[in-house]
Coordinates of C-alpha atoms in Angstrom, one line a residue:
Chain A
M1 CA 61.3 104.3 52.2
A2 CA 63.0 103.1 55.4
A3 CA 65.8 105.3 56.6
Q4 CA 69.3 104.1 55.8
K5 CA 71.0 102.9 59.0
Q6 CA 74.5 103.7 59.9
K7 CA 76.4 102.6 63.0
V8 CA 78.5 105.2 64.6
F9 CA 81.0 104.7 67.5
F10 CA 82.4 107.5 69.7
I11 CA 85.6 106.6 71.5
S12 CA 87.1 109.0 74.0
D13 CA 89.7 109.1 76.7
S14 CA 87.3 111.3 78.7
T15 CA 83.5 111.4 78.6
G16 CA 83.0 111.5 74.9
I17 CA 80.5 114.4 75.3
T18 CA 82.4 116.7 72.9
I19 CA 82.5 114.2 70.0
E20 CA 79.0 113.1 70.5
S21 CA 77.9 116.7 70.3
L22 CA 80.0 117.2 67.2
G23 CA 78.5 114.0 65.7
Q24 CA 75.0 115.3 66.4
S25 CA 75.8 118.6 64.6
L26 CA 77.0 116.7 61.6
F27 CA 74.4 114.0 61.5
A28 CA 71.6 116.6 61.5
Q29 CA 72.8 117.4 58.0
F30 CA 71.9 113.9 56.8
P31 CA 68.2 113.6 57.7
D32 CA 67.7 110.5 55.6
T33 CA 70.1 108.4 57.6
E34 CA 69.4 106.9 60.9
F35 CA 72.6 107.0 63.0
V36 CA 72.8 104.2 65.6
K37 CA 75.3 105.5 68.2
T38 CA 77.5 103.8 70.8
V39 CA 79.8 105.7 73.1
F40 CA 82.9 104.2 74.7
P41 CA 84.1 106.6 77.3
F42 CA 87.3 106.6 79.4
V43 CA 89.3 104.6 76.9
S44 CA 92.9 105.4 77.8
D45 CA 95.3 102.6 76.9
A46 CA 96.1 100.1 74.1
Q47 CA 94.5 97.2 75.8
E48 CA 91.2 99.1 76.1
V49 CA 91.4 100.2 72.5
Q50 CA 92.0 96.6 71.4
R51 CA 88.8 95.6 73.3
V52 CA 86.9 98.5 71.7
I53 CA 88.1 97.5 68.2
A54 CA 87.0 93.9 68.8
N55 CA 83.6 95.1 70.0
I56 CA 83.1 97.3 67.0
S57 CA 84.2 94.6 64.6
A58 CA 81.7 92.2 66.1
A59 CA 78.9 94.8 66.1
V60 CA 79.2 95.6 62.4
K61 CA 80.0 92.1 61.1
T62 CA 76.9 91.7 59.1
D63 CA 76.6 95.4 58.1
S64 CA 76.9 96.3 54.4
T65 CA 78.6 99.6 55.3
P66 CA 81.7 100.1 57.5
P67 CA 81.2 101.9 60.8
I68 CA 81.8 105.6 61.3
V69 CA 84.3 106.0 64.2
F70 CA 84.8 109.4 65.9
T71 CA 87.6 109.6 68.4
S72 CA 89.0 112.1 70.9
L73 CA 92.2 110.4 72.0
A74 CA 95.0 112.7 72.9
D75 CA 97.5 109.8 72.7
K76 CA 98.3 109.4 69.0
S77 CA 99.5 105.8 69.3
L78 CA 96.0 104.8 70.2
I79 CA 94.7 106.3 66.9
D80 CA 97.3 104.3 65.1
L81 CA 95.8 101.1 66.6
F82 CA 92.5 101.8 64.8
L83 CA 94.3 102.5 61.5
S84 CA 96.3 99.3 61.8
H85 CA 93.0 97.5 62.0
D86 CA 91.9 99.2 58.8
M87 CA 89.4 101.2 60.8
P88 CA 89.6 104.9 59.7
V89 CA 88.7 107.4 62.4
L90 CA 87.5 111.0 62.5
D91 CA 89.7 112.3 65.3
I92 CA 89.3 115.8 66.6
F93 CA 92.9 116.0 67.9
T94 CA 94.7 114.9 64.7
T95 CA 92.3 117.1 62.7
F96 CA 92.7 120.3 64.6
I97 CA 95.8 120.2 66.8
P98 CA 98.4 120.6 64.0
Q99 CA 96.7 123.8 62.8
L100 CA 96.5 125.1 66.4
E101 CA 100.2 124.2 67.0
S102 CA 101.3 126.1 64.0
R103 CA 99.1 129.1 64.9
L104 CA 100.2 129.2 68.5
G105 CA 103.9 128.4 67.8
T106 CA 103.8 125.8 70.6
K107 CA 103.3 122.0 70.9
A108 CA 100.3 120.3 72.4
K109 CA 100.9 118.3 75.5
H110 CA 98.7 115.4 74.4
A111 CA 97.4 114.8 77.9
V112 CA 94.5 112.5 78.4
G113 CA 91.0 113.4 79.6
E114 CA 91.3 117.2 80.1
T115 CA 88.1 118.4 78.7
H116 CA 85.4 117.5 81.1
G117 CA 87.7 117.1 84.1
V118 CA 86.8 118.9 87.3
G119 CA 88.9 121.9 86.3
S120 CA 89.8 124.4 88.8
P121 CA 88.4 123.9 92.3
I122 CA 87.1 127.4 92.2
K123 CA 85.0 126.8 89.1
Y124 CA 83.7 123.5 90.7
V125 CA 82.6 125.4 93.8
Q126 CA 81.0 128.1 91.7
R127 CA 79.0 125.5 89.8
I128 CA 77.7 123.8 92.9
E129 CA 76.9 127.2 94.5
A130 CA 75.0 128.2 91.3
L131 CA 73.0 125.0 91.3
D132 CA 72.2 125.3 95.0
F133 CA 71.1 128.9 94.6
T134 CA 69.0 128.0 91.6
L135 CA 67.3 125.0 93.4
N136 CA 66.6 127.3 96.4
H137 CA 65.1 130.0 94.2
D138 CA 62.9 127.9 92.0
D139 CA 59.5 129.2 93.0
G140 CA 59.7 132.8 93.9
T141 CA 59.0 132.1 97.6
K142 CA 62.5 132.8 98.9
I143 CA 63.1 136.2 97.5
I144 CA 65.2 137.4 100.3
D145 CA 68.4 136.6 98.4
L146 CA 67.3 137.9 94.9
A147 CA 69.9 140.6 95.2
N148 CA 72.5 137.9 94.8
A149 CA 71.0 136.4 91.7
D150 CA 73.0 136.7 88.5
I151 CA 69.7 136.4 86.5
V152 CA 66.0 136.2 87.3
L153 CA 63.6 134.5 84.9
T154 CA 60.0 135.4 85.0
G155 CA 56.9 134.3 83.2
V156 CA 53.7 132.3 83.6
S157 CA 53.8 128.8 85.2
R158 CA 55.2 126.2 82.8
S159 CA 56.8 128.7 80.4
G160 CA 60.2 127.0 80.7
K161 CA 61.8 129.0 83.5
T162 CA 63.0 126.1 85.7
P163 CA 64.8 124.0 83.0
T164 CA 66.4 127.2 81.7
C165 CA 67.5 128.3 85.2
L166 CA 69.0 124.8 85.8
Y167 CA 70.8 124.9 82.5
L168 CA 72.3 128.3 83.1
A169 CA 73.5 127.2 86.6
M170 CA 74.9 123.9 85.4
H171 CA 76.7 125.2 82.3
Y172 CA 77.5 128.8 83.0
N173 CA 77.7 128.8 86.8
L174 CA 75.0 131.5 87.0
K175 CA 72.8 131.9 90.0
A176 CA 69.5 131.8 88.2
A177 CA 66.3 132.6 90.1
N178 CA 62.9 131.9 89.0
Y179 CA 59.9 134.2 89.7
P180 CA 56.6 132.9 88.4
L181 CA 53.9 135.4 87.5
A182 CA 50.7 134.5 89.3
D183 CA 47.1 135.8 89.5
A184 CA 47.9 138.9 91.7
D185 CA 50.6 140.0 89.3
F186 CA 48.4 140.1 86.3
E187 CA 46.2 142.9 87.7
S188 CA 49.0 145.4 87.3
S189 CA 51.2 146.2 84.3
S190 CA 54.3 146.7 86.4
L191 CA 56.8 144.0 87.4
P192 CA 56.0 142.4 90.7
G193 CA 57.6 144.4 93.6
A194 CA 59.8 141.5 94.5
I195 CA 61.7 141.6 91.2
A196 CA 61.2 145.2 90.1
G197 CA 64.3 146.3 92.1
V198 CA 66.6 144.0 90.1
Q199 CA 65.0 144.6 86.7
E200 CA 68.3 144.9 84.9
R201 CA 68.8 141.2 85.6
V202 CA 65.3 140.1 84.9
F203 CA 64.4 138.3 81.6
G204 CA 60.9 137.2 80.5
L205 CA 59.8 133.9 79.0
T206 CA 56.6 133.5 77.1
L207 CA 55.1 130.9 74.8
S208 CA 52.0 130.4 72.7
P209 CA 48.8 130.0 74.7
R210 CA 48.0 126.8 72.7
Q211 CA 51.4 125.2 73.6
L212 CA 50.9 126.3 77.3
H213 CA 47.5 124.8 77.3
K214 CA 48.9 121.5 76.0
I215 CA 51.7 121.4 78.6
R216 CA 49.3 122.2 81.5
E217 CA 46.8 119.7 80.4
E218 CA 49.5 117.0 80.9
R219 CA 49.8 118.2 84.4
R220 CA 46.3 118.9 85.5
P221 CA 43.9 117.7 82.9
G222 CA 40.6 119.5 82.7
S223 CA 41.5 122.1 85.3
R224 CA 40.9 125.9 85.1
Y225 CA 44.7 126.3 85.3
A226 CA 45.1 124.3 82.1
S227 CA 42.1 125.7 80.2
L228 CA 42.9 127.5 76.9
E229 CA 41.0 130.6 78.2
Q230 CA 43.2 130.8 81.3
C231 CA 46.4 130.2 79.2
E232 CA 45.4 132.9 76.8
Y233 CA 44.6 135.3 79.6
E234 CA 47.9 134.7 81.4
V235 CA 50.1 134.9 78.3
R236 CA 48.3 138.1 77.2
R237 CA 48.8 139.7 80.7
A238 CA 52.4 138.5 81.0
E239 CA 53.4 139.9 77.6
A240 CA 51.6 143.2 78.5
I241 CA 53.8 143.5 81.6
F242 CA 56.9 142.7 79.6
R243 CA 56.1 145.3 77.0
A244 CA 55.0 148.0 79.5
T245 CA 58.2 147.5 81.5
R246 CA 60.4 147.2 78.4
L247 CA 61.6 143.8 79.8
P248 CA 63.6 141.7 77.3
Y249 CA 61.7 138.5 76.7
L250 CA 61.7 135.5 74.5
D251 CA 59.1 133.2 73.0
S252 CA 60.1 129.6 74.0
T253 CA 57.4 127.8 72.0
S254 CA 59.6 126.1 69.5
I255 CA 63.1 126.4 70.7
S256 CA 65.2 124.2 73.0
I257 CA 66.5 124.9 76.4
E258 CA 70.0 125.3 75.0
E259 CA 68.7 127.9 72.5
I260 CA 66.8 129.8 75.2
A261 CA 69.8 129.9 77.5
T262 CA 72.1 131.0 74.7
A263 CA 69.7 133.8 73.6
I264 CA 69.4 135.0 77.2
L265 CA 73.1 135.2 77.7
Q266 CA 73.4 137.1 74.4
R267 CA 70.6 139.5 75.1
L268 CA 71.7 140.3 78.7
K269 CA 75.4 140.4 77.5
L270 CA 76.3 138.3 80.5
R271 CA 79.9 137.5 81.0
T272 CA 79.7 133.8 81.6
H273 CA 83.2 133.0 82.6
K274 CA 86.1 135.3 83.4
N275 CA 87.1 136.8 80.0
D276 CA 84.5 135.0 78.0
S277 CA 81.5 136.6 76.6
H278 CA 78.5 136.1 74.4
Q279 CA 78.0 138.7 71.8
P280 CA 74.8 139.9 70.1
A281 CA 75.7 139.7 66.4
S282 CA 72.2 140.2 65.3
Q283 CA 69.8 143.0 66.2
A284 CA 67.7 142.0 69.1
K285 CA 64.2 141.4 67.9
Chain B
M1 CA 106.0 134.0 83.2
A2 CA 102.6 135.3 82.2
A3 CA 100.6 133.0 80.1
Q4 CA 100.4 133.8 76.4
K5 CA 97.0 135.3 75.5
Q6 CA 95.1 134.2 72.5
K7 CA 91.8 135.6 71.4
V8 CA 89.3 132.9 70.1
F9 CA 86.0 133.5 68.5
F10 CA 83.2 131.0 68.0
I11 CA 80.6 131.8 65.3
S12 CA 77.6 129.5 64.9
D13 CA 74.3 129.6 63.1
S14 CA 72.9 127.9 66.2
T15 CA 74.0 128.1 69.9
G16 CA 77.7 127.6 69.4
I17 CA 77.7 125.0 72.2
T18 CA 79.3 122.3 70.0
I19 CA 82.3 124.3 68.8
E20 CA 82.8 125.8 72.3
S21 CA 83.1 122.3 73.7
L22 CA 85.4 121.3 70.8
G23 CA 87.5 124.4 71.5
Q24 CA 87.7 123.5 75.2
S25 CA 88.9 120.0 74.4
L26 CA 91.6 121.3 72.1
F27 CA 92.7 124.2 74.3
A28 CA 93.2 121.9 77.3
Q29 CA 96.2 120.6 75.3
F30 CA 97.8 124.0 75.4
P31 CA 98.1 124.8 79.1
D32 CA 100.5 127.6 78.7
T33 CA 98.1 129.7 76.6
E34 CA 95.3 131.7 78.1
F35 CA 92.4 131.5 75.6
V36 CA 90.1 134.6 75.7
K37 CA 86.8 133.4 74.2
T38 CA 83.9 135.2 72.6
V39 CA 80.8 133.4 71.3
F40 CA 78.6 134.8 68.5
P41 CA 75.6 132.6 68.4
F42 CA 72.6 132.6 65.9
V43 CA 74.6 134.1 63.0
S44 CA 72.7 133.0 60.0
D45 CA 73.1 135.5 57.1
A46 CA 75.8 137.5 55.2
Q47 CA 74.9 140.8 56.9
E48 CA 75.4 139.3 60.4
V49 CA 78.7 137.6 59.3
Q50 CA 79.9 141.0 58.0
R51 CA 79.1 142.5 61.4
V52 CA 80.9 139.7 63.2
I53 CA 84.0 140.1 61.0
A54 CA 84.0 143.8 61.8
N55 CA 83.7 143.1 65.5
I56 CA 86.5 140.6 65.4
S57 CA 88.8 142.9 63.4
A58 CA 88.2 145.7 65.9
A59 CA 88.8 143.4 68.9
V60 CA 92.2 142.1 67.7
K61 CA 93.5 145.4 66.1
T62 CA 96.4 145.8 68.6
D63 CA 97.1 142.0 69.0
S64 CA 100.3 140.6 67.9
T65 CA 98.7 137.3 66.9
P66 CA 95.7 136.9 64.6
P67 CA 92.6 135.5 66.2
I68 CA 91.6 131.9 66.1
V69 CA 88.1 131.5 64.6
F70 CA 86.0 128.4 65.0
T71 CA 82.8 128.2 63.0
S72 CA 79.8 125.9 62.7
L73 CA 78.0 127.5 59.7
A74 CA 76.1 125.1 57.5
D75 CA 75.9 127.7 54.7
K76 CA 79.2 127.5 52.9
S77 CA 78.9 131.0 51.4
L78 CA 79.2 132.4 54.9
I79 CA 82.5 130.6 55.4
D80 CA 83.7 132.2 52.1
L81 CA 83.0 135.6 53.6
F82 CA 85.5 135.0 56.3
L83 CA 88.1 133.8 53.9
S84 CA 87.6 136.8 51.6
H85 CA 88.5 138.9 54.6
D86 CA 91.7 137.0 55.0
M87 CA 90.3 135.4 58.2
P88 CA 90.9 131.6 58.1
V89 CA 88.4 129.6 60.1
L90 CA 88.3 126.1 61.6
D91 CA 84.9 125.0 60.5
I92 CA 83.4 121.7 61.6
F93 CA 81.2 121.3 58.6
T94 CA 83.8 121.9 55.9
T95 CA 86.2 119.7 57.9
F96 CA 84.0 116.7 58.4
I97 CA 81.0 116.8 56.0
P98 CA 83.0 115.8 52.8
Q99 CA 84.2 112.7 54.5
L100 CA 80.8 111.8 55.8
E101 CA 79.2 112.5 52.4
S102 CA 81.6 110.1 50.7
R103 CA 81.1 107.5 53.4
L104 CA 77.3 107.7 53.3
G105 CA 77.1 108.1 49.6
T106 CA 74.7 111.0 50.0
K107 CA 74.8 114.8 50.1
A108 CA 74.5 117.0 53.3
K109 CA 71.5 119.3 53.3
H110 CA 73.4 122.3 54.7
A111 CA 70.5 123.4 56.8
V112 CA 71.0 126.0 59.5
G113 CA 70.8 125.5 63.3
E114 CA 69.9 121.8 63.5
T115 CA 72.1 120.8 66.4
H116 CA 70.5 122.2 69.5
G117 CA 67.0 122.7 68.1
V118 CA 64.0 121.5 70.0
G119 CA 64.2 118.2 68.1
S120 CA 61.3 115.9 68.2
P121 CA 58.4 117.0 70.4
I122 CA 58.5 113.6 72.1
K123 CA 62.1 114.1 73.2
Y124 CA 61.3 117.6 74.4
V125 CA 58.5 116.3 76.5
Q126 CA 60.7 113.4 77.8
R127 CA 63.3 115.9 78.9
I128 CA 60.9 118.1 80.8
E129 CA 59.3 115.1 82.4
A130 CA 62.7 113.8 83.5
L131 CA 63.6 117.2 85.0
D132 CA 60.2 117.4 86.8
F133 CA 60.6 113.9 88.1
T134 CA 64.2 114.7 89.3
L135 CA 63.2 117.9 91.0
N136 CA 60.4 116.1 92.8
H137 CA 62.6 113.3 94.0
D138 CA 65.5 115.3 95.2
D139 CA 65.4 114.5 98.9
G140 CA 64.2 111.0 99.4
T141 CA 60.9 112.2 100.9
K142 CA 58.7 111.4 98.0
I143 CA 59.5 107.8 97.5
I144 CA 56.1 106.8 96.4
D145 CA 57.1 107.0 92.7
L146 CA 60.6 105.4 93.0
A147 CA 59.3 102.5 90.9
N148 CA 59.2 104.9 87.9
A149 CA 62.8 106.1 88.4
D150 CA 65.3 105.2 85.7
I151 CA 68.1 105.6 88.2
V152 CA 68.4 106.3 91.9
L153 CA 71.5 107.9 93.3
T154 CA 72.4 107.3 97.0
G155 CA 75.1 108.5 99.3
V156 CA 75.7 110.8 102.2
S157 CA 74.5 114.4 102.2
R158 CA 76.7 116.6 99.8
S159 CA 78.2 113.7 97.9
G160 CA 77.2 115.1 94.5
K161 CA 73.8 113.3 94.1
T162 CA 71.7 116.4 93.2
P163 CA 73.9 117.9 90.5
T164 CA 74.5 114.5 88.9
C165 CA 70.7 113.7 88.9
L166 CA 70.0 117.0 87.3
Y167 CA 72.7 116.4 84.7
L168 CA 71.3 112.9 83.9
A169 CA 67.8 114.4 83.5
M170 CA 68.9 117.4 81.5
H171 CA 71.1 115.6 79.0
Y172 CA 69.9 112.0 79.0
N173 CA 66.2 112.4 79.7
L174 CA 66.6 110.1 82.7
K175 CA 64.2 110.2 85.6
A176 CA 66.9 110.4 88.3
A177 CA 65.9 110.2 91.9
N178 CA 68.1 111.0 94.9
Y179 CA 68.0 109.1 98.1
P180 CA 70.3 110.6 100.8
L181 CA 71.7 108.2 103.5
A182 CA 71.0 109.6 106.9
D183 CA 71.7 108.6 110.5
A184 CA 69.1 105.9 110.8
D185 CA 70.4 104.2 107.6
F186 CA 74.0 104.0 109.0
E187 CA 72.9 101.6 111.8
S188 CA 72.4 98.8 109.3
S189 CA 74.5 97.4 106.5
S190 CA 71.6 96.9 104.2
L191 CA 70.2 99.4 101.7
P192 CA 67.4 101.4 103.2
G193 CA 64.0 99.7 102.7
A194 CA 62.8 102.5 100.4
I195 CA 65.4 101.8 97.8
A196 CA 66.3 98.1 98.4
G197 CA 63.4 97.0 96.2
V198 CA 64.8 98.9 93.1
Q199 CA 68.5 98.0 93.8
E200 CA 69.2 97.2 90.2
R201 CA 68.7 100.9 89.4
V202 CA 70.6 102.2 92.5
F203 CA 74.1 103.7 92.2
G204 CA 76.2 104.9 95.1
L205 CA 78.3 108.0 95.3
T206 CA 81.1 108.5 97.9
L207 CA 83.9 111.0 98.3
S208 CA 86.9 111.5 100.6
P209 CA 85.9 112.5 104.2
R210 CA 88.2 115.5 104.0
Q211 CA 86.6 116.8 100.9
L212 CA 83.1 116.2 102.4
H213 CA 84.2 118.1 105.5
K214 CA 85.4 121.0 103.4
I215 CA 82.1 121.2 101.5
R216 CA 79.9 120.9 104.6
E217 CA 81.9 123.5 106.4
E218 CA 81.0 126.0 103.6
R219 CA 77.3 125.2 104.4
R220 CA 77.2 125.0 108.2
P221 CA 80.6 126.1 109.6
G222 CA 81.5 124.5 112.9
S223 CA 78.5 122.2 113.0
R224 CA 78.6 118.6 114.1
Y225 CA 77.2 117.8 110.6
A226 CA 80.4 119.4 109.1
S227 CA 82.9 118.0 111.5
L228 CA 85.6 115.8 110.1
E229 CA 84.7 113.1 112.6
Q230 CA 81.1 113.0 111.5
C231 CA 82.2 113.0 107.8
E232 CA 84.6 110.1 108.4
Y233 CA 81.9 108.2 110.2
E234 CA 79.2 108.7 107.5
V235 CA 81.6 107.9 104.6
R236 CA 82.8 104.8 106.3
R237 CA 79.3 103.6 107.0
A238 CA 78.0 104.5 103.5
E239 CA 80.9 102.6 101.8
A240 CA 80.3 99.6 104.1
I241 CA 76.6 99.5 103.0
F242 CA 77.7 99.8 99.3
R243 CA 80.1 96.9 99.7
A244 CA 77.8 94.7 101.8
T245 CA 75.1 95.1 99.2
R246 CA 77.4 94.9 96.2
L247 CA 76.1 98.2 95.0
P248 CA 78.1 99.8 92.2
Y249 CA 79.5 103.1 93.4
L250 CA 81.9 105.8 92.5
D251 CA 84.3 108.2 94.3
S252 CA 83.4 111.7 93.2
T253 CA 86.2 113.5 95.0
S254 CA 88.1 114.7 92.0
I255 CA 85.9 114.2 89.0
S256 CA 83.4 116.5 87.4
I257 CA 79.6 116.1 87.1
E258 CA 80.0 115.1 83.4
E259 CA 82.5 112.4 84.4
I260 CA 80.3 111.0 87.2
A261 CA 77.3 111.0 84.9
T262 CA 79.2 109.2 82.1
A263 CA 80.6 106.6 84.4
I264 CA 77.2 105.9 85.9
L265 CA 75.7 105.4 82.4
Q266 CA 78.5 103.2 81.5
R267 CA 78.4 101.1 84.7
L268 CA 74.6 100.7 84.6
K269 CA 74.7 100.1 80.9
L270 CA 71.8 102.4 80.5
R271 CA 70.3 102.9 77.2
T272 CA 70.2 106.6 77.0
H273 CA 68.2 107.3 73.8
K274 CA 66.5 104.8 71.6
N275 CA 69.3 102.8 69.9
D276 CA 72.1 104.6 71.6
S277 CA 74.2 103.1 74.3
H278 CA 77.2 103.7 76.6
Q279 CA 79.6 100.7 76.6
P280 CA 82.0 99.7 79.3
A281 CA 85.3 99.4 77.5
S282 CA 87.3 99.1 80.6
Q283 CA 86.8 96.6 83.4
A284 CA 84.7 98.1 86.1
K285 CA 86.8 98.9 89.1

């Protein structure tokens, strides 16, 4: 049976990233429906809303089901425009703001486009510094500055260190260094000297040898580097080092970059922004 | 007057990224309150929920206001545990799923942790390939493969190209190359030969000379590179090239990486995932 198709529109006075992410969470609960998504970002006045409504109406003209419309529009009068066109919306502000107002005993300011704005200049600079640091510490060669790393990921080549480091820098402003385990390191069961001194900030990544083999084959088909034997050897040695040194580590085989990053924050109990924290609710495995 | 403090807890059976982002959107509407956030990710059974509830209760013991609790828990019985402890929650599933069920005429499956899972293996591979490509095309030196780029960002050094490229790769699986404009390029009003051939995929970034000066001073204080004169010259020349070649470009001075990325997707009308699109609702400026 072909999946049921449903058109979905996201309209935001900012980037639309929040409602798209919300939509994705919700749609995952309806696996038999194929959601066809369109995002209209930076919609901030009545004229633009009218244009969006016309676009949506034209797009769904021949559809048997009406569109699903998610909005994050701080200006209530813009929501009313949708309603006056008989286009019901799922709006995050009208849904949650009244409850927050009553809880906080204060009124929302209904200002446009606050979510993904540049925020405080300090946080912006921290983010860029974190990304610069991470890009400059992506291969373990520049270890001089490891003392300034917030976190150091280690593991065999292609175990997911680089994308995870970039995610941690981009979204949590963390200076994340990457130290690949290589041949010489596998001869010992200690952490390499370069990172042993900062062990409390080191986190290991591993994955199934078969998955590693598949990933490396894409890069260097038929090489010794990519062979299943080599992958099995490296993973076995890396995990032996992690266990011998009681390093916290994670198997990244079937989880996303977001999940790896979240688990690392949780396990290292890193404070990610001032006053914010990730708590380990479950026992570490 | 000191800002009012309000403790907020995010409890998710997955990463918690969606509800944190939702919270941030909403909290931005209450600038006089300081929200002190704690995330409990990967909470997936009754025992863990009980532990989280105990943690929250202990954390807010001496507070004059009750905590605000956001949840994304697909299993309704876990929500009921909060309610039975007299802890009201703002839950995205109970809030939106009933409306979606009635719209779609089908039941949600209430499966745990679907949002930021690894998703389809194809998308995972695309993401890693996009990041690899972007990291390997971060300085304009490896231009051999520019024909395979989904997008090419150009502009003066430190105009925000690298973070934006990484964001586009990480979140939209786009192969984003970065071509910095340098001294030799400023002598002409054409696009550099290396990128002229793929102009339909090139996007310019600019920023105020003063901001550029500030950023470069952090990197190389007192250098000619960082001098206001040099920054003014480079920005003037870069913008002249953009205008002469009718290249779409954006001033990144006071906007975030998310906003730059969204605006670029919108302006280039890039299809970001199969079937998904970003629409320009407003006139391009």
